[in-house]
Coordinates of C-alpha atoms in Angstrom, one line a residue:
X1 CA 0.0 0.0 0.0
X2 CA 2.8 2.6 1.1
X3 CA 4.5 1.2 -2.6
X4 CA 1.2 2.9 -4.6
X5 CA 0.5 5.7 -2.5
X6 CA 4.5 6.4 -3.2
X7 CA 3.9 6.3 -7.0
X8 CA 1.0 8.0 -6.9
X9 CA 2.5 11.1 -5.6
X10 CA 5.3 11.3 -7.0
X11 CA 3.9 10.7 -10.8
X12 CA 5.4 9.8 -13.8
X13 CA 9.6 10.1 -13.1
X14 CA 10.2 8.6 -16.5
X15 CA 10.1 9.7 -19.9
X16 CA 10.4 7.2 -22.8
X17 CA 11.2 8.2 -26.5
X18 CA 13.2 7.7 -29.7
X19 CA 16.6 8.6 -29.7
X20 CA 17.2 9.9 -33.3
X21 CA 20.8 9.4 -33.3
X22 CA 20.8 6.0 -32.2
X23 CA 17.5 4.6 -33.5
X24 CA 16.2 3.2 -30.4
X25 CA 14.2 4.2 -27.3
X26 CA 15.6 5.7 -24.3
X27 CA 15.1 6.7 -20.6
X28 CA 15.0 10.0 -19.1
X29 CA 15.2 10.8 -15.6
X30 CA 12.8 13.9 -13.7
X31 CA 14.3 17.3 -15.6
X32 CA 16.0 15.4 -18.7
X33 CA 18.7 13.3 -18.3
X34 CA 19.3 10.4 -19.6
X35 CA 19.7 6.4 -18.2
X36 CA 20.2 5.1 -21.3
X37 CA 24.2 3.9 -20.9
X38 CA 24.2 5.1 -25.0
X39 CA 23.5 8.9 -23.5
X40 CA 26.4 9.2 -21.0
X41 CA 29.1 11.7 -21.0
X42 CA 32.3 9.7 -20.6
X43 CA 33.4 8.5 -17.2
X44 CA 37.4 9.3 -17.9
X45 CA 37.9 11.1 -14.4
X46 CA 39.8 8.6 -11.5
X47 CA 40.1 9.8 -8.0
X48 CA 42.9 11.5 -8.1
X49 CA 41.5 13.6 -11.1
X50 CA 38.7 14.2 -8.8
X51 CA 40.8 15.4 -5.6
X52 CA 42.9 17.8 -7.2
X53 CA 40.6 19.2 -9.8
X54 CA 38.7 20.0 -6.7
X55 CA 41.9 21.7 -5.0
X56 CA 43.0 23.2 -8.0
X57 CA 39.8 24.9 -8.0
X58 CA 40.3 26.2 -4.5
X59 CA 44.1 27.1 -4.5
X60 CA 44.4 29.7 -7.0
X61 CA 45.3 33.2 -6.6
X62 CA 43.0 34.4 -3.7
X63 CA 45.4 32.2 -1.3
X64 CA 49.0 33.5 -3.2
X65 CA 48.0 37.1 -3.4
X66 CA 44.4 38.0 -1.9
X67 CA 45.6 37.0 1.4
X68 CA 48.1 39.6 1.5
X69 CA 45.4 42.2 1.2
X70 CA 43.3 41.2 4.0
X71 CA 46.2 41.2 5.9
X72 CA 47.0 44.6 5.0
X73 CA 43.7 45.7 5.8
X74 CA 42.8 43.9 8.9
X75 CA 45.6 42.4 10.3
X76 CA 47.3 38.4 10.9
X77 CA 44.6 37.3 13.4
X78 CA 41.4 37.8 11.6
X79 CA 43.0 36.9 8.4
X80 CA 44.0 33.1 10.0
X81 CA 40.8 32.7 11.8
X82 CA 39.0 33.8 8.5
X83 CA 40.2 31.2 6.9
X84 CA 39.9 28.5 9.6
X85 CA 35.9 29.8 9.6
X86 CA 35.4 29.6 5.8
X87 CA 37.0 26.0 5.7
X88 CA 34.3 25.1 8.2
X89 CA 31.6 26.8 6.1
X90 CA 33.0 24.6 3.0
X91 CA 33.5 21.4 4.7
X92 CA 29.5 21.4 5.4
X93 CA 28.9 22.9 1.7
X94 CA 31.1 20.1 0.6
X95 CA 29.3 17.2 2.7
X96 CA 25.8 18.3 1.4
X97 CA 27.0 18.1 -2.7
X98 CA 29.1 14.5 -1.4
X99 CA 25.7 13.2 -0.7
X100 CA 23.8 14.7 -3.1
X101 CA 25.9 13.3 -6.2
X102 CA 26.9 9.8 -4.5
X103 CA 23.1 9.2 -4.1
X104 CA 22.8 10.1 -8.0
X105 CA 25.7 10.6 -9.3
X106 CA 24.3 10.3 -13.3
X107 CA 25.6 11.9 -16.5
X108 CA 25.2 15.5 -16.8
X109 CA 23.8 16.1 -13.5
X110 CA 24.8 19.8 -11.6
X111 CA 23.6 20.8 -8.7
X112 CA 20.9 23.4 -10.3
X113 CA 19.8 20.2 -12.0
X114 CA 19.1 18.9 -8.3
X115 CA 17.4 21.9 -7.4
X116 CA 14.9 21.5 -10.0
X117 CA 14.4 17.4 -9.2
X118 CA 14.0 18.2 -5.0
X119 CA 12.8 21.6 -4.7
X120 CA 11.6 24.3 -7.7
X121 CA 12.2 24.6 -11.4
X122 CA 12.3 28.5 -11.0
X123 CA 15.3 27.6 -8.2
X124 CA 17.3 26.1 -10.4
X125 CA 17.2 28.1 -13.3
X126 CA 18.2 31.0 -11.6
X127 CA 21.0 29.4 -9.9
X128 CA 22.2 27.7 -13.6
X129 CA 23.0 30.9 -14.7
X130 CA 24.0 32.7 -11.6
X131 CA 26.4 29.5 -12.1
X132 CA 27.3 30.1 -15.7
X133 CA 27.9 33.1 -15.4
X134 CA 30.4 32.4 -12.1
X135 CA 32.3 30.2 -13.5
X136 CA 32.9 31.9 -17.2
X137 CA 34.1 35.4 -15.6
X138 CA 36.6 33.3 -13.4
X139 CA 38.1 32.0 -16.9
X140 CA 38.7 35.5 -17.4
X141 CA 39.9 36.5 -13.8
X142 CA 42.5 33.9 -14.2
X143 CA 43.6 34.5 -17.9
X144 CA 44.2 37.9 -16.5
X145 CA 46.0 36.9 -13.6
X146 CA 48.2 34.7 -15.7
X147 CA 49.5 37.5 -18.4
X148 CA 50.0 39.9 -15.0
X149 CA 51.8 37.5 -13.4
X150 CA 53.9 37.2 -16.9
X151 CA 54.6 40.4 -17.2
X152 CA 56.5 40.1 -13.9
X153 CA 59.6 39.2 -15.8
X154 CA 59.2 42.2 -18.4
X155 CA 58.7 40.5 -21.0
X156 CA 58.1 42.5 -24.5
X157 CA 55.3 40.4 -25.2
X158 CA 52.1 42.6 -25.3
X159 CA 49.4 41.5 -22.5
X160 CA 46.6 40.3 -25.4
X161 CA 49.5 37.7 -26.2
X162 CA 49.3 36.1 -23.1
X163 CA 46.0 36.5 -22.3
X164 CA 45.7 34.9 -26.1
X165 CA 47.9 31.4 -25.3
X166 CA 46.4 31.2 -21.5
X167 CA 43.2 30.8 -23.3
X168 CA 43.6 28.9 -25.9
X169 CA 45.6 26.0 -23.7
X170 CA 43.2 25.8 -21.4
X171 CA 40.5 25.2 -24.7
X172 CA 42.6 22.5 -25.9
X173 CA 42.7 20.9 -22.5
X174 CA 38.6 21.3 -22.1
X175 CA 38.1 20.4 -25.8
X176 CA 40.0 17.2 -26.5
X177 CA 38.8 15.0 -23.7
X178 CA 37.9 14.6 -20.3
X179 CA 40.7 12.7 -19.2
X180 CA 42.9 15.2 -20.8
X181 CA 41.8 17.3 -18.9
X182 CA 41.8 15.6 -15.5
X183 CA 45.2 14.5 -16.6
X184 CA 46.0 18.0 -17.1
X185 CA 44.5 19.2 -13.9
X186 CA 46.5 16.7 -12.2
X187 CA 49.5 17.8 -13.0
X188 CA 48.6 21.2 -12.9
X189 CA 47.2 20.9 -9.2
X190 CA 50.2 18.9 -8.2
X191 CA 53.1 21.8 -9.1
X192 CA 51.0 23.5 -7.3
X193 CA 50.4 21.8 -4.0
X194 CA 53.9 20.8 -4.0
X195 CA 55.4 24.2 -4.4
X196 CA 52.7 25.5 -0.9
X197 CA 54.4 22.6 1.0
X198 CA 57.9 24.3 0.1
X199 CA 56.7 27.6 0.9
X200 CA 55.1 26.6 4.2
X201 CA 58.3 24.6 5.2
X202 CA 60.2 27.6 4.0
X203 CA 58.3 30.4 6.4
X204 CA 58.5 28.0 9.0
X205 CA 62.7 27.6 8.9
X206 CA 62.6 32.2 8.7
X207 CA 59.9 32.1 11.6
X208 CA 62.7 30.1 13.5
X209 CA 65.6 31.8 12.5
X210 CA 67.1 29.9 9.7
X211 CA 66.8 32.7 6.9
X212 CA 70.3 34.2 5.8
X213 CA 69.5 37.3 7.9
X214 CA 69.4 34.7 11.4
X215 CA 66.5 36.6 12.7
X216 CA 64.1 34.8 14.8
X217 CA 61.3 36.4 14.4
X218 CA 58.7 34.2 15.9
X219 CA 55.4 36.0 16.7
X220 CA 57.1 39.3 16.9
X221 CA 54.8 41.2 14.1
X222 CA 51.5 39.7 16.3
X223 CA 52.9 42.0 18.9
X224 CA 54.4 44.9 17.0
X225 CA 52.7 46.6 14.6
X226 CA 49.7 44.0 16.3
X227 CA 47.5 40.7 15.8
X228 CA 44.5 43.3 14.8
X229 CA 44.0 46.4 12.9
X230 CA 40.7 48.0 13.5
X231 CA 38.2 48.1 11.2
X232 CA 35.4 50.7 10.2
X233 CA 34.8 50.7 14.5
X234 CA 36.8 50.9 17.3
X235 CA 37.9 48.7 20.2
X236 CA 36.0 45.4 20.8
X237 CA 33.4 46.5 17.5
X238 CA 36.7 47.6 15.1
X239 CA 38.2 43.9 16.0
X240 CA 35.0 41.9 15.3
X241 CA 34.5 44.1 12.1
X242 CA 38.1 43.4 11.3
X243 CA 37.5 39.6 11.2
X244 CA 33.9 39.5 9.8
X245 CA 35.2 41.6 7.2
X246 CA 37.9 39.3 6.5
X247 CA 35.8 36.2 6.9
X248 CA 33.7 37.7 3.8
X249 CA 36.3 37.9 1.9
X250 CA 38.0 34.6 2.7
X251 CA 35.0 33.7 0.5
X252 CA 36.7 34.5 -3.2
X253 CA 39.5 31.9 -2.6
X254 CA 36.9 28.8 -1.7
X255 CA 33.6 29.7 -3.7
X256 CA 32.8 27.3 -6.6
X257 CA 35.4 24.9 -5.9
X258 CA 33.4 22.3 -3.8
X259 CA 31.1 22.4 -6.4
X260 CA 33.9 20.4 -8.8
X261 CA 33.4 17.3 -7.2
X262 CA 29.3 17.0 -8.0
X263 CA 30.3 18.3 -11.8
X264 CA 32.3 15.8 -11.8
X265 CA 30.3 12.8 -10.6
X266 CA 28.7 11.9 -13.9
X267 CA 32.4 11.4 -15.3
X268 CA 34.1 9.8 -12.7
X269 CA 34.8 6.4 -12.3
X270 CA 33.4 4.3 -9.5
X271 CA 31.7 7.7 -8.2
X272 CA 30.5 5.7 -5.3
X273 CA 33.7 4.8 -3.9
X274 CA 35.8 7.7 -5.3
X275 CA 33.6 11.0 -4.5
X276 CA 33.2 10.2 -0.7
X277 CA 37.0 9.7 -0.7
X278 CA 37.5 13.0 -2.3
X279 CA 34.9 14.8 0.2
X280 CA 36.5 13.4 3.4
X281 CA 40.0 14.5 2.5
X282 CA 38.4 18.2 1.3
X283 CA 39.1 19.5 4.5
X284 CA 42.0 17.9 5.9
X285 CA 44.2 19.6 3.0
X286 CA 42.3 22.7 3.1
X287 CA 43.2 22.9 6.3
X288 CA 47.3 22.2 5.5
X289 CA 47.3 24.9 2.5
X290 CA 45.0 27.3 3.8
X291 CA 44.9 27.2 7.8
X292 CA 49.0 26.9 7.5
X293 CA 49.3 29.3 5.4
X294 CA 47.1 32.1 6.3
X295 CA 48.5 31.8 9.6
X296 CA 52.5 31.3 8.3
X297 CA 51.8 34.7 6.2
X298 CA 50.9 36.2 9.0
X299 CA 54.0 35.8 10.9
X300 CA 57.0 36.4 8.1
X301 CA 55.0 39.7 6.8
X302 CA 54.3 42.6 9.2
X303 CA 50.1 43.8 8.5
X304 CA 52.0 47.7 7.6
X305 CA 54.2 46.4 5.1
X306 CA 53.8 48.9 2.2
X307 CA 54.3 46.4 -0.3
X308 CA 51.3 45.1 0.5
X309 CA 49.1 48.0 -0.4
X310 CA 50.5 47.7 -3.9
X311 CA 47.8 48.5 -6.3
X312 CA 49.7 46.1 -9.3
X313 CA 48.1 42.8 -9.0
X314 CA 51.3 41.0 -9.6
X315 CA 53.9 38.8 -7.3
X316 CA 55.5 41.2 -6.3
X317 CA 52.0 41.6 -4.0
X318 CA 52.0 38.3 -2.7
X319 CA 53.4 38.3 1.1
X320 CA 55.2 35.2 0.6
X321 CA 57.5 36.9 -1.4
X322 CA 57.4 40.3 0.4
X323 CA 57.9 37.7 3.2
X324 CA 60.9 35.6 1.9
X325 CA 62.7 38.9 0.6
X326 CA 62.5 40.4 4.3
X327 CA 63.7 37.4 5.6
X328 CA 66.8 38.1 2.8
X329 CA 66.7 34.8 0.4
X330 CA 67.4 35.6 -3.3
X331 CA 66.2 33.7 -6.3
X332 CA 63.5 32.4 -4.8
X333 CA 60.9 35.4 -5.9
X334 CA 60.7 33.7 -9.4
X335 CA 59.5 30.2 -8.2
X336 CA 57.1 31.6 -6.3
X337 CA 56.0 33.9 -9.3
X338 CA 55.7 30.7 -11.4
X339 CA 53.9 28.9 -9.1
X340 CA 51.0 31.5 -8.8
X341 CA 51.3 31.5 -12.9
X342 CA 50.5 27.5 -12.5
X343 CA 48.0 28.4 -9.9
X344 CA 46.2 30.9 -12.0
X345 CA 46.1 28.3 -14.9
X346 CA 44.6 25.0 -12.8
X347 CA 41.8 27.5 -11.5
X348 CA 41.2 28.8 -14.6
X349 CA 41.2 25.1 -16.3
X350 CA 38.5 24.1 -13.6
X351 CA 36.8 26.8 -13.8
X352 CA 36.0 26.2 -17.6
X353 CA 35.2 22.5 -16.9
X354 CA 32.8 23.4 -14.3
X355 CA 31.4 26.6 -16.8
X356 CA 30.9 24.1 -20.0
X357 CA 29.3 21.2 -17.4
X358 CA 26.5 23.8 -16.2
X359 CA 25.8 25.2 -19.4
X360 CA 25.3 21.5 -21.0
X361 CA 23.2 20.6 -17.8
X362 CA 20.6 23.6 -18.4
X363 CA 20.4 22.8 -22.2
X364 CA 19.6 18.9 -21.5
X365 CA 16.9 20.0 -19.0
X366 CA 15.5 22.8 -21.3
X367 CA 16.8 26.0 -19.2
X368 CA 18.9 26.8 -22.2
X369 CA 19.2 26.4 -25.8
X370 CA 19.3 23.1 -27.0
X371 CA 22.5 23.7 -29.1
X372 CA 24.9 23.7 -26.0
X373 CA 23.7 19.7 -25.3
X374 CA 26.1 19.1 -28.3
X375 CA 28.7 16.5 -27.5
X376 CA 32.0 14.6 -29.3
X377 CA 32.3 11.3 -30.2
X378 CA 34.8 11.1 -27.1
X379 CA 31.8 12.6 -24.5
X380 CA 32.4 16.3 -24.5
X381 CA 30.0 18.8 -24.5
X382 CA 31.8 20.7 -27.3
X383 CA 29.4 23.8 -27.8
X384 CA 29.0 24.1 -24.2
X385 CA 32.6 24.4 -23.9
X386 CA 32.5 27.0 -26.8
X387 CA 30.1 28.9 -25.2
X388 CA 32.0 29.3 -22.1
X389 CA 35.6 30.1 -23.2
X390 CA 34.0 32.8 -25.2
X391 CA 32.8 34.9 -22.2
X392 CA 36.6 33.8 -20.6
X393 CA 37.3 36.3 -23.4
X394 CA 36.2 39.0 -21.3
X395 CA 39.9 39.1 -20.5
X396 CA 41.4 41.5 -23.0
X397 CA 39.5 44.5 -21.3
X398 CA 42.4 44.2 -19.0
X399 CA 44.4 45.8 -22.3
X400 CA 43.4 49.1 -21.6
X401 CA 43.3 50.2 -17.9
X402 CA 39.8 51.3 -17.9
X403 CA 39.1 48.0 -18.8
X404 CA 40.7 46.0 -16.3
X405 CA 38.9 48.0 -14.0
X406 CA 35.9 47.4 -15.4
X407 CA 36.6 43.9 -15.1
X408 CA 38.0 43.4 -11.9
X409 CA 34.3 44.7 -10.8
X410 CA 32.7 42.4 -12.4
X411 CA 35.3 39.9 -10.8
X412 CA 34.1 41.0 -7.4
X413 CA 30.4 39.5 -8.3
X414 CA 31.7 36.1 -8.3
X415 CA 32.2 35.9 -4.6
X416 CA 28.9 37.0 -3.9
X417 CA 27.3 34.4 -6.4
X418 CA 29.3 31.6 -5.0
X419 CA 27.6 32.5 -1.5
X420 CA 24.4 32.3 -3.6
X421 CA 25.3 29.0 -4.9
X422 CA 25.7 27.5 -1.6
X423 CA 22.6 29.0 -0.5
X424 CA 20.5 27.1 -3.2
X425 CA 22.9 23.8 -2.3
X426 CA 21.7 23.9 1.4
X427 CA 18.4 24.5 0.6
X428 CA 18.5 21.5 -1.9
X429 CA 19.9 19.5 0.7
X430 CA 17.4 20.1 3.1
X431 CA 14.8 19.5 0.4
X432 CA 16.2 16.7 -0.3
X433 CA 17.2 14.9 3.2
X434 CA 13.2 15.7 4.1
X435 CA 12.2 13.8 1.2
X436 CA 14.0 10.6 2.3
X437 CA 13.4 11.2 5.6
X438 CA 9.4 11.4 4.9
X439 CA 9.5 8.3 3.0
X440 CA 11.6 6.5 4.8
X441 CA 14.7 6.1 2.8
X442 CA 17.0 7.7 4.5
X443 CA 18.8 4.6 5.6
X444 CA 19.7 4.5 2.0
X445 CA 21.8 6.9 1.9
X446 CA 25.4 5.6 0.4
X447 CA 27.3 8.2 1.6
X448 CA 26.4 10.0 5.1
X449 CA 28.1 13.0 6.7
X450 CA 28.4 14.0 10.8
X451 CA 26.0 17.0 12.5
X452 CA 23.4 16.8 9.7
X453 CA 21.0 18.2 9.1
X454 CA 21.2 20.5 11.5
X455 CA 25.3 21.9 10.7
X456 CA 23.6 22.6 7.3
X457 CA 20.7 24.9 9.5
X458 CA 24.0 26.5 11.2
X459 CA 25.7 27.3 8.3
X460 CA 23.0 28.3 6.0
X461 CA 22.3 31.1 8.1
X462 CA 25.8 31.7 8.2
X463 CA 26.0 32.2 4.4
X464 CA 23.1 34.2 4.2
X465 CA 24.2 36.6 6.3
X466 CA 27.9 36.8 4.9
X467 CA 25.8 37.6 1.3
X468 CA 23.7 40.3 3.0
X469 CA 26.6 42.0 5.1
X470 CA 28.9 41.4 1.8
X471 CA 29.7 45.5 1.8
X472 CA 28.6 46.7 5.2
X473 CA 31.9 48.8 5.3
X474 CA 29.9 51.0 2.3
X475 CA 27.8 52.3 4.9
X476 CA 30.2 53.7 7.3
X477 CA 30.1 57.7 7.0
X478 CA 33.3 58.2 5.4
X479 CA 33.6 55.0 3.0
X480 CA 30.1 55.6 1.0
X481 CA 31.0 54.6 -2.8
X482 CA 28.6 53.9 -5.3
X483 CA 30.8 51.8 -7.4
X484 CA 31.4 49.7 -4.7
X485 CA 28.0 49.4 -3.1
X486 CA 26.9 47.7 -6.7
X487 CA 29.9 45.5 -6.8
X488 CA 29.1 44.4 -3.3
X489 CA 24.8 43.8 -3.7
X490 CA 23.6 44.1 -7.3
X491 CA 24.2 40.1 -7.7
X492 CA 21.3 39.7 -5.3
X493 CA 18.5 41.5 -7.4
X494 CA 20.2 39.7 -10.4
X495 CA 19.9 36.7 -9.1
X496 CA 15.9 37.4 -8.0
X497 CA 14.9 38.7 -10.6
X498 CA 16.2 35.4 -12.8
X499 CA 14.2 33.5 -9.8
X500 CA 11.0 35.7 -9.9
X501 CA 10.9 36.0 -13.8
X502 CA 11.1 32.5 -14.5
X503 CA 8.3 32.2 -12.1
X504 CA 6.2 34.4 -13.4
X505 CA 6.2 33.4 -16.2
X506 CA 5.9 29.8 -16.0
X507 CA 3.6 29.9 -13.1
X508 CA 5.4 27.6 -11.0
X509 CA 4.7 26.8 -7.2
X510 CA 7.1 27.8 -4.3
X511 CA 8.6 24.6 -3.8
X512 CA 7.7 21.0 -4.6
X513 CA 5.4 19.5 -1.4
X514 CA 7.6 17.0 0.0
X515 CA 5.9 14.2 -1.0
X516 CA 6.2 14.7 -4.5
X517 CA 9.5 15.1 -4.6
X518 CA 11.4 11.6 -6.6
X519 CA 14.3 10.5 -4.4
X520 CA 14.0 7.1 -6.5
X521 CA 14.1 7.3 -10.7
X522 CA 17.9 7.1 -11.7
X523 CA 18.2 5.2 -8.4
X524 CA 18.3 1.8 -9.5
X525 CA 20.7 2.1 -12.8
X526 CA 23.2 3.6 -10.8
X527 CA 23.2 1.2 -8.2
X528 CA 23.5 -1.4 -10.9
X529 CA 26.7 1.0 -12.1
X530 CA 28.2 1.1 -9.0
X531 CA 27.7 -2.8 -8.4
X532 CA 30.1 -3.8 -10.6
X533 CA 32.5 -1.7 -9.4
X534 CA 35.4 -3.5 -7.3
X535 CA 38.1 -2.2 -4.6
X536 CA 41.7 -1.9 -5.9
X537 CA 43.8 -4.3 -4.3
X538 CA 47.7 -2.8 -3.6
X539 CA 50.2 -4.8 -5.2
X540 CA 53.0 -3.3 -2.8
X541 CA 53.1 -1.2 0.2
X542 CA 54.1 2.1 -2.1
X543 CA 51.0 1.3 -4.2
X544 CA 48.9 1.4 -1.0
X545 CA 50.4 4.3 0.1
X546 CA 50.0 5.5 -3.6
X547 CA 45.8 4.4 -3.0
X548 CA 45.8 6.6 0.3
X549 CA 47.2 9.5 -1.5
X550 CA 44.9 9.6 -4.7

């Protein structure tokens, strides 16, 4: 009896029709995608693909250069604990997607594709584009970072040069393959986490006196010019300020990226086994390259540093190497300068997977035009790709200085749609856990995650206000700016009016009642996937090691 009344309220989940290119019938799941094994985008990315794509994403230049500036402007302590708060924000974020695409991890699913299926059609076409459009100006964002951070070395090459081969590798990477590009990404990724273990190793030996100059420094700069600077307020209020205005801004350097790993579930290999694997260790190397760090920079660089007010956004900004020349070692400027290059490259890579994945989402589930569903012979969504490296144009305003600033504005809006994002990933969550839980199949779950659901309560309120505080400093007497009020808010009306529109005009309801919401079509075929999919056994100890690792 509880089997009908099931399928009565949840209604038809399946949609059967011809298949024009294959000449047979296939299977589509609630808001368009497809079961049938003929329909699937190619599963080409392994664990490690999956780890580090999801790290590149996160380590890019907000952690090499963006840290300097909050520590310029509020000081070593709330730029550490920033950090340590926002990987706690992300570590929940992270959990809720984890379950989300191990439960269903099919072809071509996002996560605005999830907020259609669990709570509002209107939902997730707002948050597709607010996605889209994210991920195609960080393209951009780090194309331009990449021909600053070449221009280091005064080269003669003219910036549209660089901007012109940052762009066109990273289409090549996107367009050939998707294990090309995880390959790539790996790589990438790697230079990059291997060259923060160096730095971090070397800012501990000048915290302890092992620099050329012999200087112990310790926590001396904590003390002297101090741990805080006050911000906007004074005493008590200018501290908090200081770290709450940090905190938001810790935001650019994490937004988007735990969002790689449920992109990337309908193309990764045993997504059952490998995407929990990739969640858990999230945070434990967040917490090496971001907590370290923050709190490393902090001690080699002194919060009144002038070189860290430096309006060029170029290494010679970053306070490992305003750190590292203090401390007096030579040469070593250069390696650090190419390893934010390699930084600003993996982001940008990711950022165009994640873009292209979105776009070819919304187009399978009619939230776009049906062109961008367009895929190779070898699984990728070609036009989608197209579509998004084209905006990642938007770099050459940086040619002309009007431009760049221009663009670097329209940077700024990313952080505060990322925030967006994880609003709409909460609330799908939530959605979604209250479905299972209502129809009892929440014991189903293959992947579960500590404190839930109520660290995702916590949090989501925690977000929301981070998005509606995003420029409080605006509205202190002295610092009113127009400019910056609508780089700090105008993604919010964006973003409702995308929501309200589409409602509007396709007269949908609030939110799906929870009982018709389908936890179960898709179900099945990818528990049959994931059934056939076997441990690896180590042949040595270094292979185990090796398994632990990736």
């Amino acid at each position: 009896m509880k089997d009908e009344t099931l399928a009565e309220s949840q209604g038809p989940p399946l949609d059967v029709s011809a298949s024009p290119e294959h000449g047979h019938t296939h299977v589509t799941a609630n808001g368009g995608i497809s079961l049938d094994k003929n329909h699937q985008l190619q599963r080409g990315l392994k664990s490690r693909h999956l780890q580090f794509m999801a790290l590149g994403g996160a380590i890019g230049t907000g952690l090499f250069v963006g840290s300097g500036a909050i520590l310029a402007d509020v000081g070593p302590a709330p730029l550490w604990l920033s950090y340590l708060s926002m990987m706690a924000v992300v570590w929940i974020v992270m959990n809720n997607i984890a379950e989300l695409a191990t439960y269903l991890p099919l072809k071509g699913i996002t996560l605005p594709y999830f907020a259609e299926r669990f709570v509002d059609p209107s939902l997730a076409f707002a948050a597709g584009w607010n996605y889209w459009y994210a991920y195609s100006i960080l393209v951009a964002a780090e194309a331009t970072a990449g021909a600053i951070l070449l221009d280091y070395w005064n080269t003669p090459v003219p910036a549209w040069v660089w901007i012109t081969i940052i762009l066109l590798v990273t289409l090549l990477l996107n367009i050939i393959a998707v294990e090309v590009f995880g390959e790539a990404e790996f790589w990438f990724a790697s230079i990059k986490l291997i060259t923060i273990i160096g730095l971090i190793i070397v800012g501990v030996v000048v915290i302890l006196g092992g620099a050329p100059n012999h200087e112990r420094i310790g926590f001396l700069y904590w003390q002297q010019p101090g741990a805080f600077k006050e911000y906007v307020g004074t005493g008590s209020a200018g501290r908090f300020l200081a770290y709450w205005a940090a905190f938001i801004r810790a935001g650019f350097s994490f937004v988007t990226s735990p969002e790689l790993i449920g992109l990337a579930a309908g193309e990764t290999v045993a997504p059952r086994r490998n995407l929990p694997k990739a969640a858990r260790r999230f945070l434990g190397r967040l917490a090496v390259f971001y907590g370290v760090s923050s709190l490393v920079i902090g001690v080699i660089v002194p919060s009144d540093e002038p070189r860290l007010l430096s309006k060029h956004a170029n290494a010679s900004a970053s306070p490992w190497v305003i750190g590292i020349q203090r401390a007096g070692i030579g040469g070593l400027n250069h390696v650090i300068n190419g390893a934010i290059l390699t930084s600003a490259w993996s982001a940008g890579n990711a950022f165009l997977y994640s873009g292209s994945r979105v776009l070819y989402s919304m187009s399978v589930n009619g939230q776009a035009p049906k062109c961008f569903a367009r895929i190779t012979p070898r699984g990728v969504p070609w036009a989608a790709v197209l579509a998004t490296w084209a905006v990642g144009c938007l770099a050459y305003l940086n040619v002309s200085k009007n431009g760049a600033q221009v663009f670097l504005w329209l940077s700024n809006l990313c952080t505060i749609s990322g925030y967006i994002g994880w609003i709409v990933v909460m609330t799908t969550y939530l959605r979604f856990r209250s479905a299972l839980t209502y129809q009892g199949l929440l014991d189903t779950l293959p992947f579960k995650t500590p404190l839930q659901p109520h660290a995702t309560w916590v949090v989501l309120g925690v977000v929301s206000l981070l998005t509606l505080t995003n420029g409080f400093q605006v509205f202190a007497a002295a610092s009113w700016n127009v400019s910056n009020f609508l780089a700090a808010y105008i993604t919010i009306p964006a973003f409702l009016l995308l929501y309200l529109g589409h409602k509007l005009w396709f007269r949908t309801a609030w939110a799906k009642p929870v009982h018709e919401i389908d936890v179960l079509t898709g179900k099945k075929e990818m528990d049959d996937l994931c059934a056939n999919d076997v441990d690896p056994v180590p042949r040595n100890w270094a292979h185990k090691v090796w398994l632990w690792i990736a």
